[in-house]
PDB file of C-alpha atoms in Angstrom:
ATOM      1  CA  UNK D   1      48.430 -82.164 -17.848  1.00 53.00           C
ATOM      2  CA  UNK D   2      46.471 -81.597 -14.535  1.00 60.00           C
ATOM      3  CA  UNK D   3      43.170 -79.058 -14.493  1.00 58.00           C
ATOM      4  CA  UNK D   4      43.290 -76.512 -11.763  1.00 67.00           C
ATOM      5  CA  UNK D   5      40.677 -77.239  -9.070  1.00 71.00           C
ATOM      6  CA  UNK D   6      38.988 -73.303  -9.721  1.00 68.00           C
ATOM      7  CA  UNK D   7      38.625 -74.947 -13.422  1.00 66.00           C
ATOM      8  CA  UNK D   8      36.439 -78.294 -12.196  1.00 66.00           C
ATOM      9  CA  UNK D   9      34.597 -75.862 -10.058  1.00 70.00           C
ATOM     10  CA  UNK D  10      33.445 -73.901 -12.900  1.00 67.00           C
ATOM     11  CA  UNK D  11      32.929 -76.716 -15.097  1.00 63.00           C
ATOM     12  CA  UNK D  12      30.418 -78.504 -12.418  1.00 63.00           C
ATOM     13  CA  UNK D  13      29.195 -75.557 -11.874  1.00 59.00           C
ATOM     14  CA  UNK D  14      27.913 -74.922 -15.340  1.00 57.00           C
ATOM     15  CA  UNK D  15      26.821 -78.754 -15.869  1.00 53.00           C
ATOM     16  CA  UNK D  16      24.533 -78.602 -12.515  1.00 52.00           C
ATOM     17  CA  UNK D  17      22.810 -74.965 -13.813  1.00 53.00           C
ATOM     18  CA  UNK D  18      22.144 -76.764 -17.335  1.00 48.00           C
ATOM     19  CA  UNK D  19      20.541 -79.291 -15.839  1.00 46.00           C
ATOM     20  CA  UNK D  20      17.941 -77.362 -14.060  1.00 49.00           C
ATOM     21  CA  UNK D  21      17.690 -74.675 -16.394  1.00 48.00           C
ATOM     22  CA  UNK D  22      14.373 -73.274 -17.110  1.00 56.00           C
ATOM     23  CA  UNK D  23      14.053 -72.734 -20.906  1.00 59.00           C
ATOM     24  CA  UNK D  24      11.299 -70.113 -20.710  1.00 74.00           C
ATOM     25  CA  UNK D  25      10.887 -66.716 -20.962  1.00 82.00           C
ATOM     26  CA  UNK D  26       9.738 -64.708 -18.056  1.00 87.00           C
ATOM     27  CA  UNK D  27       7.271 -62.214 -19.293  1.00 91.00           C
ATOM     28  CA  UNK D  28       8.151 -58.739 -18.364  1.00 93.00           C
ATOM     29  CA  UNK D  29      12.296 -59.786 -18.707  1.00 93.00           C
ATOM     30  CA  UNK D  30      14.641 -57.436 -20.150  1.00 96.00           C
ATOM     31  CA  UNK D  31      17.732 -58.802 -21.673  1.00 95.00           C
ATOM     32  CA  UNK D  32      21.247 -57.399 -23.622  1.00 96.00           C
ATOM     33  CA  UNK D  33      21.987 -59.724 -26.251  1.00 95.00           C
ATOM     34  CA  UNK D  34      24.189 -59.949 -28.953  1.00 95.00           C
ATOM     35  CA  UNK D  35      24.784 -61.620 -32.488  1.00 93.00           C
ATOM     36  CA  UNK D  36      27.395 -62.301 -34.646  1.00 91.00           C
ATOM     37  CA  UNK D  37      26.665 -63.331 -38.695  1.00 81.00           C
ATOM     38  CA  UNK D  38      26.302 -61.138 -41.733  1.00 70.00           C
ATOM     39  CA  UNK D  39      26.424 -58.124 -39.827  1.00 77.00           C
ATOM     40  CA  UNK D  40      27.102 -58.071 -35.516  1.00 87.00           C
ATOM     41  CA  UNK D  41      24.955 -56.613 -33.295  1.00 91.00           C
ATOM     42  CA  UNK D  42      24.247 -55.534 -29.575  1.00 95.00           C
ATOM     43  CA  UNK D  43      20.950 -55.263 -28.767  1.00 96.00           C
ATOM     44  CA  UNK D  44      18.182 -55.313 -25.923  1.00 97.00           C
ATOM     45  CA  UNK D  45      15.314 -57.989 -25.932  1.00 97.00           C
ATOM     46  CA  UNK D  46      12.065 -57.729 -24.169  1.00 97.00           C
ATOM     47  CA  UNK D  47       9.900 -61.104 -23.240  1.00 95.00           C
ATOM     48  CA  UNK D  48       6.261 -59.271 -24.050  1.00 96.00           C
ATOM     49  CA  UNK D  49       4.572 -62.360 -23.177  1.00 93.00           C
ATOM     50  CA  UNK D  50       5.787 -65.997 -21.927  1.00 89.00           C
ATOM     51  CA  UNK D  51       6.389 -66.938 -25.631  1.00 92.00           C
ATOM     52  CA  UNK D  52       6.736 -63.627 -27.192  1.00 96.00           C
ATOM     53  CA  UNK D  53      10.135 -61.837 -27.541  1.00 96.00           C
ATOM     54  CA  UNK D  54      10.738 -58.244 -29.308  1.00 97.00           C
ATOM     55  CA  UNK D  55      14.348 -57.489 -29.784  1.00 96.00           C
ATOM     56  CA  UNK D  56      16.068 -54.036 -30.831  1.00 97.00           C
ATOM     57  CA  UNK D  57      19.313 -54.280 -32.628  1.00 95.00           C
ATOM     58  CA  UNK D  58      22.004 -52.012 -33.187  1.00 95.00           C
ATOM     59  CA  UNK D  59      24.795 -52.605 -35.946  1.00 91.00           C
ATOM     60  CA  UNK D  60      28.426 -51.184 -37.219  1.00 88.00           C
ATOM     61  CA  UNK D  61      30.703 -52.909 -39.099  1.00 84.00           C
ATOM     62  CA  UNK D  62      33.846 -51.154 -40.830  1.00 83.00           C
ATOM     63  CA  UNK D  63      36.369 -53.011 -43.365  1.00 81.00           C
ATOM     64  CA  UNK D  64      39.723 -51.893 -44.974  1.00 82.00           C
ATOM     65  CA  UNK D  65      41.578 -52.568 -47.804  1.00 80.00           C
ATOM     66  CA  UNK D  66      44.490 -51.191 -49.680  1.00 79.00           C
ATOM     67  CA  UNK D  67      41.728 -49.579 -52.345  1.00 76.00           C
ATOM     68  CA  UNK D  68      38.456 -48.637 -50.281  1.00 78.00           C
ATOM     69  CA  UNK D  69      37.128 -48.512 -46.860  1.00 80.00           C
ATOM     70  CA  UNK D  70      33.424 -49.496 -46.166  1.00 80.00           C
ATOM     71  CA  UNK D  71      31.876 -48.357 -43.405  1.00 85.00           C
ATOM     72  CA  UNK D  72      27.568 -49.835 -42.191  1.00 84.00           C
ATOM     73  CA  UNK D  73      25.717 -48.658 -39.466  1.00 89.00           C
ATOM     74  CA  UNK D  74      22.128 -50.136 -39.370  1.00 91.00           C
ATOM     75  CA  UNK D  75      19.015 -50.816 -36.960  1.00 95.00           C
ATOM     76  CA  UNK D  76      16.511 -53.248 -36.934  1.00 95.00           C
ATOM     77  CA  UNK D  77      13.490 -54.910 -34.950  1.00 96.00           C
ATOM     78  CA  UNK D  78      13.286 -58.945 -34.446  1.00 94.00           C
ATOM     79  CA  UNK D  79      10.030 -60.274 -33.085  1.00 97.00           C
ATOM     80  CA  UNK D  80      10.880 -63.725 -32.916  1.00 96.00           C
ATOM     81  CA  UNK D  81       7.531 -66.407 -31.406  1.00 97.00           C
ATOM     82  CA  UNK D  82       8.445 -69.465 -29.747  1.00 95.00           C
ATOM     83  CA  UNK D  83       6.966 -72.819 -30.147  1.00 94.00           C
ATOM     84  CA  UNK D  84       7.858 -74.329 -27.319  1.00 89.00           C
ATOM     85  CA  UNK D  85      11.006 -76.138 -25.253  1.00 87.00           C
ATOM     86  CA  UNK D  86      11.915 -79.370 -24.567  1.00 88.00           C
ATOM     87  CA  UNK D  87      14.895 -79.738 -21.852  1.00 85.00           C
ATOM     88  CA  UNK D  88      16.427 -76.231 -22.067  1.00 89.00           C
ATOM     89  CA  UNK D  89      16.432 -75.985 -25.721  1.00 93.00           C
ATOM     90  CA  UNK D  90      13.442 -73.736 -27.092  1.00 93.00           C
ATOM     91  CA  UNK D  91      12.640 -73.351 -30.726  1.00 95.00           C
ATOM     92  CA  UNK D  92      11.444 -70.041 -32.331  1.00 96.00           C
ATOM     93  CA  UNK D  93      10.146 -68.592 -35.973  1.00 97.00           C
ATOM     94  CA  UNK D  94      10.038 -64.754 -36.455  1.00 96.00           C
ATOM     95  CA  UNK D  95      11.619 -61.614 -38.442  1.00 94.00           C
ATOM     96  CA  UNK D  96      13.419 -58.985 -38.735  1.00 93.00           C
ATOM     97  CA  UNK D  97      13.175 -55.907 -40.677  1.00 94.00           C
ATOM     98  CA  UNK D  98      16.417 -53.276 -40.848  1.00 93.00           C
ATOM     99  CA  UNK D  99      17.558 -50.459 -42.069  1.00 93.00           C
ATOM    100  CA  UNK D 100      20.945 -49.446 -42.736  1.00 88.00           C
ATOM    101  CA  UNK D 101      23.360 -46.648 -44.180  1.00 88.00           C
ATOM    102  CA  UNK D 102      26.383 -47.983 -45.821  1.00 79.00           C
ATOM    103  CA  UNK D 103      29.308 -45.746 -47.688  1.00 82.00           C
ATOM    104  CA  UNK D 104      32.294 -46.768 -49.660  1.00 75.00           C
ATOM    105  CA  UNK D 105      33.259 -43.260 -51.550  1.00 74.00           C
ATOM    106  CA  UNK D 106      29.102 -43.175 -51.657  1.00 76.00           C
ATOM    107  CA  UNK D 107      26.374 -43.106 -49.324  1.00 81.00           C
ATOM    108  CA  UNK D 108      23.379 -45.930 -49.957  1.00 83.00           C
ATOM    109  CA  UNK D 109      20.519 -46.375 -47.584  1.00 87.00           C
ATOM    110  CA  UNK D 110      19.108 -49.862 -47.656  1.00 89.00           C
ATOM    111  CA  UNK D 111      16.660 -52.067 -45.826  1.00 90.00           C
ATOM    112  CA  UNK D 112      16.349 -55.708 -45.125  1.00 90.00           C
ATOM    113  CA  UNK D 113      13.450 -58.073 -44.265  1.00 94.00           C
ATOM    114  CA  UNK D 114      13.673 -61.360 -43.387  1.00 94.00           C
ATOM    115  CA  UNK D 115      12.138 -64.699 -41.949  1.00 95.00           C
ATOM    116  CA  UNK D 116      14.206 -66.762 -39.227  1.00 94.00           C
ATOM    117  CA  UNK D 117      13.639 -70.139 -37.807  1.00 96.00           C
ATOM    118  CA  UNK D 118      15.954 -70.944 -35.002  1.00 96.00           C
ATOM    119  CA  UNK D 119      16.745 -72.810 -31.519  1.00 96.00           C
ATOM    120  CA  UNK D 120      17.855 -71.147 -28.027  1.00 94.00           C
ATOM    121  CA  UNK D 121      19.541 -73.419 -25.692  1.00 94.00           C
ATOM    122  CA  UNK D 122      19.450 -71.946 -21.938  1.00 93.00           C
ATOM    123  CA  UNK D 123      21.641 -72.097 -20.065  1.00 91.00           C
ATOM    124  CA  UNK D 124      20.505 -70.898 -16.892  1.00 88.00           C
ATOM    125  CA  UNK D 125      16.976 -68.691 -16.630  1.00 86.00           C
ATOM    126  CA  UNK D 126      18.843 -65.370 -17.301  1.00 88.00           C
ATOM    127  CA  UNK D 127      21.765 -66.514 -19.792  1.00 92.00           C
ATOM    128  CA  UNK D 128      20.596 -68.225 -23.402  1.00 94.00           C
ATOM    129  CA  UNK D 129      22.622 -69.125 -26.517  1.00 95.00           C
ATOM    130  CA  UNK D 130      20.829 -69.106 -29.625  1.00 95.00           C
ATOM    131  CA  UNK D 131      21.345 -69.672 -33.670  1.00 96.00           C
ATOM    132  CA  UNK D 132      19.222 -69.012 -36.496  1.00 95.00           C
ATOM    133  CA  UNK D 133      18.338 -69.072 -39.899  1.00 94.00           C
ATOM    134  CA  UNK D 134      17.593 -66.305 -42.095  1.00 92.00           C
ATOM    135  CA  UNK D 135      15.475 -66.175 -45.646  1.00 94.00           C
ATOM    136  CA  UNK D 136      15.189 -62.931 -46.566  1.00 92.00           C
ATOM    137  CA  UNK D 137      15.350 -59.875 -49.115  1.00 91.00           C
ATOM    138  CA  UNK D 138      17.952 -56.691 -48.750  1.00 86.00           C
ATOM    139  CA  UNK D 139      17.784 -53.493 -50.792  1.00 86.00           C
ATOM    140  CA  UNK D 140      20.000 -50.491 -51.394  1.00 80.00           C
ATOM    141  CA  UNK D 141      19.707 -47.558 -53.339  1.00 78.00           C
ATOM    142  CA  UNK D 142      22.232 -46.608 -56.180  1.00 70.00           C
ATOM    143  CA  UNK D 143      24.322 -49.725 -58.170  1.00 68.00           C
ATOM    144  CA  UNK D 144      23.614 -52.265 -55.343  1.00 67.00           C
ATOM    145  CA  UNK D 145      19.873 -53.054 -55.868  1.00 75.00           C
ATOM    146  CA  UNK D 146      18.622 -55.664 -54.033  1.00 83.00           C
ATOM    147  CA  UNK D 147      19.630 -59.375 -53.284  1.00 84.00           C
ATOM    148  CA  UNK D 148      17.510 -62.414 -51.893  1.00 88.00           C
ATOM    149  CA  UNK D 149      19.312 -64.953 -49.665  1.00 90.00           C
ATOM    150  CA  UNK D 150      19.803 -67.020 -46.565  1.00 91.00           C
ATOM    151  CA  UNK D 151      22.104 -66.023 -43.639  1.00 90.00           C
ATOM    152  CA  UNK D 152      22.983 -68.101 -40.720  1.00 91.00           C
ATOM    153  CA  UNK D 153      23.885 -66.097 -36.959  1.00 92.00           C
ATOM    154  CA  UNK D 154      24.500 -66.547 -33.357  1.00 95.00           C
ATOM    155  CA  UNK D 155      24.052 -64.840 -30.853  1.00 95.00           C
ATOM    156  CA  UNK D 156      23.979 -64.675 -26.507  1.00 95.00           C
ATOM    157  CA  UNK D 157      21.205 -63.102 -24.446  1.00 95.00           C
ATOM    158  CA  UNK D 158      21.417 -62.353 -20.511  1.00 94.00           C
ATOM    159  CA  UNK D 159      17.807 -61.406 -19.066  1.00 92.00           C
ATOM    160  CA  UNK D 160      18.081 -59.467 -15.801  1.00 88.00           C
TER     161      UNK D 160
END
């Protein structure tokens, strides 16, 4: 099998930006991110300080089966703090709270709050990868009540 020569471009291409990637915020940066976990997102993030990051997230999942259909829409805030980086890889602690509407034949509003702890690697200044862990407590109204647990994600963020 013999790589294409656009492919070896690319690849050296990424290896030389993650080598002098910058794994700090810029303060001031806006950035589109988005996770996938328990629930995906899209989302903007905002750098309020060099070590400070305050992210908006938007949600919608939908699922089928032959009985029901579920449908969740929910919105939340992540602060997360970072505690410093060490060759492009930056580690974080923060939150999250949401809340959501969910219906399957009934309408439940709910909220979430949790903790995260979590590493970023960068990429380049602008593009960052990052996974997390989440401890944290959910609530609905109605049968649900509420649940405490841990919940792992992923997620990309570009800063322009």
């Amino acid at each position: 099998y013999r790589v294409p020569k656009c492919m070896v471009k690319v690849i050296i291409h990424l290896v030389l930006v993650s080598s002098i990637a910058s794994g700090q915020l810029r303060e001031g940066a806006w950035g589109i991110k988005a996770e996938l976990g328990g629930s995906p997102t899209l989302g903007i993030a905002y750098c309020v300080q060099k070590d400070l990051r305050l992210g908006v997230d938007l949600g919608f999942t939908s699922s089928k089966s032959p009985s029901d259909t579920s449908t969740m829409f929910s919105v939340g805030i992540s602060p997360w703090y970072y505690l410093g980086t060490v060759e492009s890889v930056s580690t974080f602690v923060g939150g999250m709270i949401a809340f959501s509407s969910r219906s399957n034949g009934s309408s439940q509003s709910g909220f979430a709050l949790a903790g995260h702890f979590g590493a970023e690697y960068w990429f380049s200044q602008r593009f960052a990868w990052n996974v997390h862990l989440a401890l944290g407590l959910t609530g609905y109204s109605g049968p649900c009540g509420s649940q405490f647990g841990t919940s792992t994600s992923t997620g990309l963020t570009w800063f322009f």
